Amino acid sequence: MSGNIQLLSDTLAAVKSEGRSALIAYLPAGFPTVDGGIEAIKAVLDGGADVVEVGLPHSDPVLDGPVIQTADDIALRGGVKIADVMRTVREAHAATGKPVLVMTYWNPIDRYGVERFTAELAEAGGAGCILPDLPVQESALWREHAEKHGLATVFVVAPSSKDQRLAQITAAGSGFVYAASLMGVTGTRASVSSQAEDLVARTRATGTDLPVCVGLGVSNATQAAEVAGFADGVIVGSAFVKAMLDAPDDAAGVEAVRSLAGDLAQGVRGQA
């Protein structure tokens, strides 16, 4: 069975044809529970997100700040497994028809088996993977299996990435490029880094046709509108996780992320 890389590409192209940026949301699987996480992710997609990233909780999340680390810890203490991540992808995609990716560090895939992971993700209807700690020069095995199963390989670029490195990454990647807007870990911030616009321009200057989507720091509609002014997609994670953590109960958390998705969807449309 083939994965949904084409759905991802078509979705991002359709968004561009509307003259706006895509809203890409992130929530970890298994948070606050497996069932609760699935409901939250469906709510984010129903609320206005175009694409969702399902986080695979990891004990050493080097890119993630304290908010996502807290959610990962809750999921891991709840016993979340890769099978639960696949179930989350399957049910979120089946319920909404929208592209669903997995964001994961390399170690869990390496231990699980690349062929097994890619085959199961494709079977679940997944569109691909975001791999923040997989160096492009060590990615041939992953990319071979991802391509075989119709999955996107999304690499992360940062303000520190040299132009030659950007060219290597855009040549090897598929789906879109994840541009980390600042040096550091994920988290909501009062303002969006000024480095983000420069990084997007430098990434596009490689000649890539891939959409360039910006993450790290966006937490409200005003910031989403700002990033949408120069990026093909706006990636929001910590703000959704924080809304869940701050909610008095799981049902309120689901409604909070649905509402936030609606606000951010207006932001990427310039209606903030």
Protein backbone atom coordinates (compact mmCIF):
# COMPACT_ATOMS: atom_id res chain seq x y z
CA MET A 1 0.00 0.00 0.00
CA SER A 2 1.27 3.44 -0.91
CA GLY A 3 1.43 6.36 1.50
CA ASN A 4 -0.08 9.78 0.98
CA ILE A 5 2.83 11.95 -0.19
CA GLN A 6 0.70 12.98 -3.19
CA LEU A 7 -2.11 14.13 -0.90
CA LEU A 8 0.40 16.26 1.00
CA SER A 9 1.76 17.80 -2.20
CA ASP A 10 -1.73 18.39 -3.58
CA THR A 11 -2.88 19.98 -0.32
CA LEU A 12 0.05 22.39 -0.20
CA ALA A 13 -0.43 23.25 -3.89
CA ALA A 14 -4.15 23.89 -3.35
CA VAL A 15 -3.39 26.17 -0.41
CA LYS A 16 -0.89 28.10 -2.52
CA SER A 17 -3.48 28.50 -5.28
CA GLU A 18 -5.72 30.16 -2.69
CA GLY A 19 -2.99 32.75 -2.13
CA ARG A 20 -2.29 31.76 1.47
CA SER A 21 -0.01 29.70 3.67
CA ALA A 22 -0.83 26.27 5.03
CA LEU A 23 -1.54 25.77 8.72
CA ILE A 24 0.42 22.74 9.93
CA ALA A 25 -0.35 21.62 13.48
CA TYR A 26 1.61 19.36 15.81
CA LEU A 27 0.42 17.22 18.72
CA PRO A 28 2.10 14.16 20.24
CA ALA A 29 0.40 10.77 20.12
CA GLY A 30 -0.75 9.37 23.44
CA PHE A 31 -1.33 12.79 25.01
CA PRO A 32 -3.21 13.01 27.32
CA THR A 33 -4.14 9.42 26.44
CA VAL A 34 -4.12 7.56 23.13
CA ASP A 35 -7.87 8.05 22.65
CA GLY A 36 -7.72 11.63 23.92
CA GLY A 37 -4.84 12.42 21.60
CA ILE A 38 -6.74 11.12 18.59
CA GLU A 39 -9.74 13.28 19.47
CA ALA A 40 -7.50 16.34 19.91
CA ILE A 41 -5.78 15.80 16.56
CA LYS A 42 -9.12 15.35 14.78
CA ALA A 43 -10.35 18.55 16.44
CA VAL A 44 -7.30 20.50 15.23
CA LEU A 45 -7.90 19.31 11.66
CA ASP A 46 -11.63 20.00 11.87
CA GLY A 47 -10.87 23.42 13.36
CA GLY A 48 -8.87 24.55 10.36
CA ALA A 49 -5.43 22.92 10.17
CA ASP A 50 -4.51 21.79 6.66
CA VAL A 51 -1.91 19.22 7.73
CA VAL A 52 -1.04 17.63 11.06
CA GLU A 53 2.19 16.26 12.48
CA VAL A 54 1.76 13.45 15.00
CA GLY A 55 4.67 13.43 17.41
CA LEU A 56 6.22 10.11 18.38
CA PRO A 57 7.02 10.68 22.07
CA HIS A 58 10.70 10.20 22.85
CA SER A 59 12.63 10.18 26.12
CA ASP A 60 15.33 12.52 24.78
CA PRO A 61 13.59 15.10 22.57
CA VAL A 62 16.53 17.36 21.75
CA LEU A 63 14.53 19.82 19.62
CA ASP A 64 11.58 20.15 21.97
CA GLY A 65 11.13 22.68 24.75
CA PRO A 66 9.55 22.15 28.18
CA VAL A 67 5.92 22.23 27.01
CA ILE A 68 6.27 19.38 24.51
CA GLN A 69 8.65 17.53 26.85
CA THR A 70 5.90 17.57 29.49
CA ALA A 71 3.37 16.13 27.02
CA ASP A 72 5.86 13.49 25.86
CA ASP A 73 6.47 12.48 29.46
CA ILE A 74 2.72 12.09 30.08
CA ALA A 75 2.41 9.95 26.93
CA LEU A 76 5.42 7.79 27.78
CA ARG A 77 4.24 7.24 31.35
CA GLY A 78 0.91 6.21 29.84
CA GLY A 79 2.73 3.49 27.92
CA VAL A 80 2.37 4.86 24.38
CA LYS A 81 3.84 2.58 21.73
CA ILE A 82 4.62 2.95 18.02
CA ALA A 83 1.46 0.93 17.33
CA ASP A 84 -0.50 3.71 19.07
CA VAL A 85 1.20 6.31 16.87
CA MET A 86 0.17 4.35 13.77
CA ARG A 87 -3.39 4.07 15.09
CA THR A 88 -3.45 7.82 15.69
CA VAL A 89 -2.32 8.47 12.11
CA ARG A 90 -4.86 6.03 10.72
CA GLU A 91 -7.84 7.39 12.63
CA ALA A 92 -6.96 11.07 12.12
CA HIS A 93 -6.57 10.61 8.37
CA ALA A 94 -9.64 8.40 8.01
CA ALA A 95 -11.82 10.90 9.89
CA THR A 96 -10.66 14.02 8.06
CA GLY A 97 -9.10 13.01 4.74
CA LYS A 98 -6.24 15.40 5.45
CA PRO A 99 -2.49 14.68 5.29
CA VAL A 100 -0.99 13.28 8.50
CA LEU A 101 2.75 13.03 9.06
CA VAL A 102 4.80 11.62 11.92
CA MET A 103 7.48 13.73 13.55
CA THR A 104 10.08 11.54 15.19
CA TYR A 105 13.69 11.29 16.16
CA TRP A 106 15.70 8.66 14.36
CA ASN A 107 16.42 6.26 17.22
CA PRO A 108 12.88 4.83 17.57
CA ILE A 109 12.70 4.13 13.80
CA ASP A 110 16.16 2.57 13.80
CA ARG A 111 15.19 0.25 16.65
CA TYR A 112 11.79 -0.59 15.15
CA GLY A 113 13.18 -1.25 11.66
CA VAL A 114 13.03 1.13 8.72
CA GLU A 115 11.13 -1.20 6.38
CA ARG A 116 8.60 -2.13 9.07
CA PHE A 117 8.06 1.50 10.09
CA THR A 118 7.61 2.84 6.55
CA ALA A 119 5.33 -0.02 5.51
CA GLU A 120 3.10 0.44 8.57
CA LEU A 121 2.99 4.22 8.21
CA ALA A 122 1.95 3.92 4.56
CA GLU A 123 -0.68 1.30 5.44
CA ALA A 124 -2.07 3.69 8.07
CA GLY A 125 -2.51 6.40 5.44
CA GLY A 126 0.44 8.49 6.58
CA ALA A 127 1.91 11.11 4.27
CA GLY A 128 5.50 10.99 5.50
CA CYS A 129 7.93 11.76 8.29
CA ILE A 130 9.70 14.80 9.71
CA LEU A 131 13.12 13.71 10.95
CA PRO A 132 14.81 16.53 12.87
CA ASP A 133 17.95 14.65 13.87
CA LEU A 134 18.63 12.50 10.77
CA PRO A 135 21.59 13.99 8.85
CA VAL A 136 20.90 14.10 5.13
CA GLN A 137 24.18 12.32 4.38
CA GLU A 138 23.02 9.36 6.52
CA SER A 139 19.49 9.23 5.16
CA ALA A 140 19.82 7.01 2.05
CA LEU A 141 18.31 3.90 3.68
CA TRP A 142 15.35 5.85 5.05
CA ARG A 143 14.73 7.68 1.76
CA GLU A 144 14.86 4.44 -0.23
CA HIS A 145 12.10 2.88 1.88
CA ALA A 146 10.09 6.10 2.17
CA GLU A 147 10.06 6.52 -1.59
CA LYS A 148 9.10 2.87 -2.09
CA HIS A 149 6.10 3.36 0.19
CA GLY A 150 4.98 6.78 -1.07
CA LEU A 151 6.08 8.76 1.98
CA ALA A 152 7.57 12.24 2.19
CA THR A 153 10.94 12.83 3.85
CA VAL A 154 10.88 16.24 5.52
CA PHE A 155 14.23 17.55 6.71
CA VAL A 156 14.75 20.44 9.12
CA VAL A 157 16.90 23.45 8.23
CA ALA A 158 18.06 26.10 10.70
CA PRO A 159 19.47 29.64 10.58
CA SER A 160 22.91 28.10 11.11
CA SER A 161 22.61 25.96 7.95
CA LYS A 162 25.15 27.02 5.32
CA ASP A 163 23.96 27.56 1.75
CA GLN A 164 25.69 24.38 0.52
CA ARG A 165 23.97 22.41 3.26
CA LEU A 166 20.60 23.91 2.35
CA ALA A 167 21.12 22.79 -1.24
CA GLN A 168 21.90 19.22 -0.12
CA ILE A 169 18.82 19.11 2.07
CA THR A 170 16.39 20.50 -0.49
CA ALA A 171 17.75 18.10 -3.12
CA ALA A 172 17.22 15.09 -0.85
CA GLY A 173 13.94 16.03 0.82
CA SER A 174 10.34 15.71 -0.34
CA GLY A 175 6.95 17.02 0.75
CA PHE A 176 8.20 20.30 2.18
CA VAL A 177 11.15 21.80 4.01
CA TYR A 178 10.77 22.47 7.75
CA ALA A 179 12.53 25.77 8.48
CA ALA A 180 13.28 26.15 12.20
CA SER A 181 12.92 29.88 12.71
CA LEU A 182 15.57 30.19 15.40
CA MET A 183 18.39 28.40 17.11
CA GLY A 184 17.05 26.60 20.16
CA VAL A 185 14.14 24.40 21.19
CA THR A 186 10.44 24.58 20.48
CA GLY A 187 8.19 26.82 22.52
CA THR A 188 5.77 29.72 22.28
CA ARG A 189 7.39 33.14 22.09
CA ALA A 190 6.31 36.76 22.26
CA SER A 191 7.64 37.46 18.77
CA VAL A 192 8.73 35.50 15.73
CA SER A 193 12.45 35.40 15.02
CA SER A 194 13.70 37.82 12.38
CA GLN A 195 15.98 35.01 11.16
CA ALA A 196 12.99 33.11 9.79
CA GLU A 197 12.38 35.27 6.72
CA ASP A 198 16.05 35.17 5.75
CA LEU A 199 16.16 31.38 6.15
CA VAL A 200 13.11 30.97 3.92
CA ALA A 201 14.70 33.18 1.23
CA ARG A 202 18.00 31.28 1.42
CA THR A 203 16.21 27.92 1.22
CA ARG A 204 14.22 29.00 -1.83
CA ALA A 205 17.42 30.32 -3.41
CA THR A 206 18.62 26.72 -3.75
CA GLY A 207 16.14 26.45 -6.62
CA THR A 208 13.91 23.97 -4.83
CA ASP A 209 10.26 23.51 -5.78
CA LEU A 210 9.46 22.28 -2.27
CA PRO A 211 7.26 24.49 -0.09
CA VAL A 212 9.18 26.06 2.81
CA CYS A 213 7.25 25.94 6.08
CA VAL A 214 8.30 27.74 9.26
CA GLY A 215 8.06 26.38 12.78
CA LEU A 216 9.25 27.21 16.31
CA GLY A 217 7.67 30.16 18.07
CA VAL A 218 4.26 30.77 16.49
CA SER A 219 1.52 30.81 19.10
CA ASN A 220 -1.26 33.16 17.95
CA ALA A 221 -3.09 34.38 14.86
CA THR A 222 -1.08 37.61 14.60
CA GLN A 223 2.22 35.71 14.52
CA ALA A 224 0.72 33.19 12.07
CA ALA A 225 -0.25 36.05 9.74
CA GLU A 226 3.28 37.48 10.01
CA VAL A 227 4.94 34.19 9.05
CA ALA A 228 2.34 33.54 6.36
CA GLY A 229 3.58 36.71 4.69
CA PHE A 230 6.83 35.00 3.67
CA ALA A 231 6.47 31.22 4.19
CA ASP A 232 4.46 28.53 2.40
CA GLY A 233 3.33 27.04 5.69
CA VAL A 234 3.08 27.96 9.36
CA ILE A 235 3.87 25.16 11.82
CA VAL A 236 2.39 25.39 15.32
CA GLY A 237 3.07 22.87 18.07
CA SER A 238 3.76 24.16 21.57
CA ALA A 239 0.71 26.46 21.55
CA PHE A 240 -1.59 23.48 20.89
CA VAL A 241 0.12 21.38 23.55
CA LYS A 242 -0.07 24.24 26.07
CA ALA A 243 -3.78 24.65 25.38
CA MET A 244 -4.26 20.99 26.24
CA LEU A 245 -2.09 21.19 29.36
CA ASP A 246 -3.90 24.29 30.62
CA ALA A 247 -7.39 22.86 30.12
CA PRO A 248 -9.29 21.69 33.23
CA ASP A 249 -10.17 18.34 31.62
CA ASP A 250 -9.67 16.39 28.40
CA ALA A 251 -12.94 17.51 26.80
CA ALA A 252 -12.10 21.16 27.44
CA GLY A 253 -8.65 20.53 25.97
CA VAL A 254 -10.16 19.20 22.74
CA GLU A 255 -12.35 22.29 22.42
CA ALA A 256 -9.41 24.57 23.23
CA VAL A 257 -7.28 23.19 20.41
CA ARG A 258 -10.23 23.27 18.00
CA SER A 259 -10.72 26.96 18.82
CA LEU A 260 -7.00 27.76 18.54
CA ALA A 261 -6.86 26.04 15.14
CA GLY A 262 -9.73 28.25 14.00
CA ASP A 263 -7.92 31.40 15.15
CA LEU A 264 -4.65 30.36 13.50
CA ALA A 265 -6.49 29.39 10.29
CA GLN A 266 -7.77 32.96 10.12
CA GLY A 267 -4.23 34.18 10.70
CA VAL A 268 -2.75 32.29 7.76
CA ARG A 269 -5.54 33.76 5.63
CA GLY A 270 -4.56 37.29 6.68
CA GLN A 271 -7.75 37.69 8.72
CA ALA A 272 -6.11 37.95 12.16
